[in-house]
Amino acid sequence: MTADHSDAIPQVGRRRGQSSASRRAGYAIAILVDALLLFLVQVWPGWHALGILTPAAAAVVPWIDAAFIAGIVVNLLNLIFDRRLLKAVGDLVTTVIGLIAAIVVWDVFPFDFGAQGGGWEVLVRVLLVVAIAGSAIAIVVSLVVIARLLFGGRTARAR
């Protein structure tokens, strides 16, 4: 007798990954996190409560809000419909808005770290560069995923 090891061999075209229930739970958690962050920025304690932010932050906050709102809307749609193409388009939309927000933060730089804040300013600038570069890469990846889902390929059809 031989043992059946078919589970140990990955099968081509077989869908792997999370169940619908776990994806939907993730969407729900993302909605709650974005809603909480939006609440913290706009209501309590509000962005004014952060001592390192200058009044120039007022130009940045709408883009930060837009990123949170887009995340809520996209994840709500994903929660309801749970479709790969919708998720890919939603990822693209939220990433583009996040990229715009990061660029606006870079441009306005609404932070005042005081006389001893030189190191913090450099750190924040580096983190912004990482965010901008990561967003640009994520946009390209999202476009490739959307193209594969729309125009096929074995992997896209198997999903």
Tab-separated table of C-alpha atoms in Angstrom:
chain	number	residue	atom	x	y	z
A	1	MET	CA	0.000	0.000	0.000
A	2	THR	CA	1.110	3.502	-0.701
A	3	ALA	CA	0.122	6.550	1.250
A	4	ASP	CA	-1.853	9.261	-0.501
A	5	HIS	CA	0.163	12.466	-0.353
A	6	SER	CA	-1.963	14.457	-2.784
A	7	ASP	CA	-2.555	17.158	-0.170
A	8	ALA	CA	1.182	17.796	0.017
A	9	ILE	CA	1.445	18.573	-3.713
A	10	PRO	CA	0.221	22.009	-4.727
A	11	GLN	CA	-2.292	21.808	-7.540
A	12	VAL	CA	-2.115	24.225	-10.440
A	13	GLY	CA	-5.115	26.522	-10.616
A	14	ARG	CA	-6.346	25.611	-7.172
A	15	ARG	CA	-7.500	28.626	-5.209
A	16	ARG	CA	-5.464	29.186	-2.128
A	17	GLY	CA	-5.875	31.789	0.527
A	18	GLN	CA	-8.401	33.035	2.984
A	19	SER	CA	-12.004	31.997	3.216
A	20	SER	CA	-14.756	34.453	2.408
A	21	ALA	CA	-15.601	34.701	6.107
A	22	SER	CA	-12.051	35.660	7.089
A	23	ARG	CA	-11.793	38.215	4.268
A	24	ARG	CA	-15.101	39.743	5.329
A	25	ALA	CA	-13.909	39.893	8.939
A	26	GLY	CA	-10.813	41.716	7.730
A	27	TYR	CA	-12.943	44.210	5.797
A	28	ALA	CA	-15.086	44.820	8.890
A	29	ILE	CA	-12.022	45.380	11.075
A	30	ALA	CA	-10.572	47.786	8.494
A	31	ILE	CA	-13.845	49.746	8.485
A	32	LEU	CA	-13.755	50.029	12.280
A	33	VAL	CA	-10.096	51.106	12.312
A	34	ASP	CA	-10.624	53.755	9.610
A	35	ALA	CA	-13.758	55.026	11.358
A	36	LEU	CA	-11.904	55.229	14.683
A	37	LEU	CA	-8.996	57.104	13.103
A	38	LEU	CA	-11.380	59.492	11.359
A	39	PHE	CA	-13.111	60.087	14.701
A	40	LEU	CA	-9.781	60.733	16.438
A	41	VAL	CA	-8.692	63.228	13.774
A	42	GLN	CA	-11.988	65.096	13.475
A	43	VAL	CA	-13.796	64.783	16.809
A	44	TRP	CA	-11.819	63.709	19.822
A	45	PRO	CA	-9.180	64.691	20.574
A	46	GLY	CA	-8.952	66.213	17.091
A	47	TRP	CA	-5.866	66.991	15.084
A	48	HIS	CA	-5.449	70.321	16.914
A	49	ALA	CA	-4.555	68.399	20.079
A	50	LEU	CA	-1.239	67.215	18.623
A	51	GLY	CA	1.298	69.784	19.750
A	52	ILE	CA	3.705	69.047	16.904
A	53	LEU	CA	1.188	70.064	14.219
A	54	THR	CA	1.197	73.615	12.925
A	55	PRO	CA	-1.878	75.481	11.643
A	56	ALA	CA	-0.699	74.449	8.156
A	57	ALA	CA	-2.034	70.985	8.986
A	58	ALA	CA	-5.469	72.309	8.034
A	59	ALA	CA	-4.376	71.928	4.393
A	60	VAL	CA	-3.427	68.279	4.949
A	61	VAL	CA	-6.324	67.043	7.080
A	62	PRO	CA	-8.863	66.895	4.211
A	63	TRP	CA	-6.597	64.469	2.330
A	64	ILE	CA	-6.095	62.362	5.444
A	65	ASP	CA	-9.875	62.347	5.935
A	66	ALA	CA	-10.344	61.396	2.276
A	67	ALA	CA	-8.022	58.430	2.740
A	68	PHE	CA	-9.986	57.216	5.775
A	69	ILE	CA	-13.350	57.740	4.057
A	70	ALA	CA	-12.183	55.962	0.903
A	71	GLY	CA	-10.985	53.067	3.048
A	72	ILE	CA	-14.371	52.858	4.770
A	73	VAL	CA	-16.313	52.957	1.481
A	74	VAL	CA	-14.044	50.473	-0.304
A	75	ASN	CA	-14.058	48.031	2.593
A	76	LEU	CA	-17.826	48.352	2.974
A	77	LEU	CA	-18.230	47.451	-0.722
A	78	ASN	CA	-15.787	44.562	-0.273
A	79	LEU	CA	-17.706	43.401	2.786
A	80	ILE	CA	-20.951	43.347	0.811
A	81	PHE	CA	-19.754	41.957	-2.522
A	82	ASP	CA	-16.356	40.263	-1.869
A	83	ARG	CA	-15.213	40.245	-5.521
A	84	ARG	CA	-11.571	40.205	-6.584
A	85	LEU	CA	-11.913	42.851	-9.272
A	86	LEU	CA	-13.768	45.177	-6.903
A	87	LYS	CA	-11.062	44.668	-4.278
A	88	ALA	CA	-8.304	45.373	-6.805
A	89	VAL	CA	-9.988	48.581	-8.003
A	90	GLY	CA	-10.639	49.606	-4.396
A	91	ASP	CA	-6.989	48.984	-3.519
A	92	LEU	CA	-6.002	51.217	-6.427
A	93	VAL	CA	-8.374	54.001	-5.371
A	94	THR	CA	-7.313	53.990	-1.723
A	95	THR	CA	-3.637	53.846	-2.647
A	96	VAL	CA	-3.932	56.802	-5.031
A	97	ILE	CA	-5.682	58.873	-2.355
A	98	GLY	CA	-3.079	57.829	0.213
A	99	LEU	CA	-0.306	58.794	-2.210
A	100	ILE	CA	-1.851	62.221	-2.722
A	101	ALA	CA	-2.132	62.631	1.061
A	102	ALA	CA	1.529	61.693	1.538
A	103	ILE	CA	2.637	64.123	-1.184
A	104	VAL	CA	0.578	66.921	0.380
A	105	VAL	CA	2.097	66.167	3.790
A	106	TRP	CA	5.574	66.290	2.200
A	107	ASP	CA	4.774	69.572	0.450
A	108	VAL	CA	3.119	71.313	3.413
A	109	PHE	CA	5.135	69.545	6.144
A	110	PRO	CA	2.859	70.735	8.955
A	111	PHE	CA	5.164	69.700	11.787
A	112	ASP	CA	7.061	71.730	14.338
A	113	PHE	CA	9.438	69.588	16.355
A	114	GLY	CA	10.974	72.547	18.141
A	115	ALA	CA	14.638	73.468	18.375
A	116	GLN	CA	15.726	69.899	19.099
A	117	GLY	CA	13.555	68.308	16.433
A	118	GLY	CA	16.120	68.008	13.643
A	119	GLY	CA	16.302	64.244	13.976
A	120	TRP	CA	12.530	63.900	14.037
A	121	GLU	CA	12.178	66.014	10.911
A	122	VAL	CA	14.598	63.775	9.039
A	123	LEU	CA	12.834	60.650	10.300
A	124	VAL	CA	9.407	61.927	9.214
A	125	ARG	CA	10.796	62.919	5.801
A	126	VAL	CA	12.321	59.445	5.358
A	127	LEU	CA	9.033	57.806	6.348
A	128	LEU	CA	7.194	60.006	3.847
A	129	VAL	CA	9.617	58.971	1.080
A	130	VAL	CA	9.025	55.324	1.983
A	131	ALA	CA	5.251	55.891	1.946
A	132	ILE	CA	5.370	57.670	-1.416
A	133	ALA	CA	7.624	55.045	-3.004
A	134	GLY	CA	5.582	52.197	-1.530
A	135	SER	CA	2.371	53.761	-2.794
A	136	ALA	CA	3.813	54.176	-6.282
A	137	ILE	CA	4.822	50.512	-6.326
A	138	ALA	CA	1.407	49.474	-4.968
A	139	ILE	CA	-0.313	51.436	-7.754
A	140	VAL	CA	1.681	49.561	-10.399
A	141	VAL	CA	0.890	46.249	-8.694
A	142	SER	CA	-2.815	47.128	-8.515
A	143	LEU	CA	-2.861	48.011	-12.210
A	144	VAL	CA	-1.219	44.682	-13.071
A	145	VAL	CA	-3.717	42.775	-10.905
A	146	ILE	CA	-6.633	44.611	-12.533
A	147	ALA	CA	-5.254	43.914	-16.013
A	148	ARG	CA	-4.807	40.220	-15.205
A	149	LEU	CA	-8.329	39.970	-13.823
A	150	LEU	CA	-9.825	41.773	-16.820
A	151	PHE	CA	-7.772	40.305	-19.624
A	152	GLY	CA	-7.150	36.856	-18.330
A	153	GLY	CA	-4.331	34.541	-17.989
A	154	ARG	CA	-4.494	31.168	-16.349
A	155	THR	CA	-4.040	32.550	-12.839
A	156	ALA	CA	-6.737	35.192	-13.242
A	157	ARG	CA	-9.304	32.710	-14.587
A	158	ALA	CA	-8.570	30.192	-11.831
A	159	ARG	CA	-9.542	32.731	-9.220
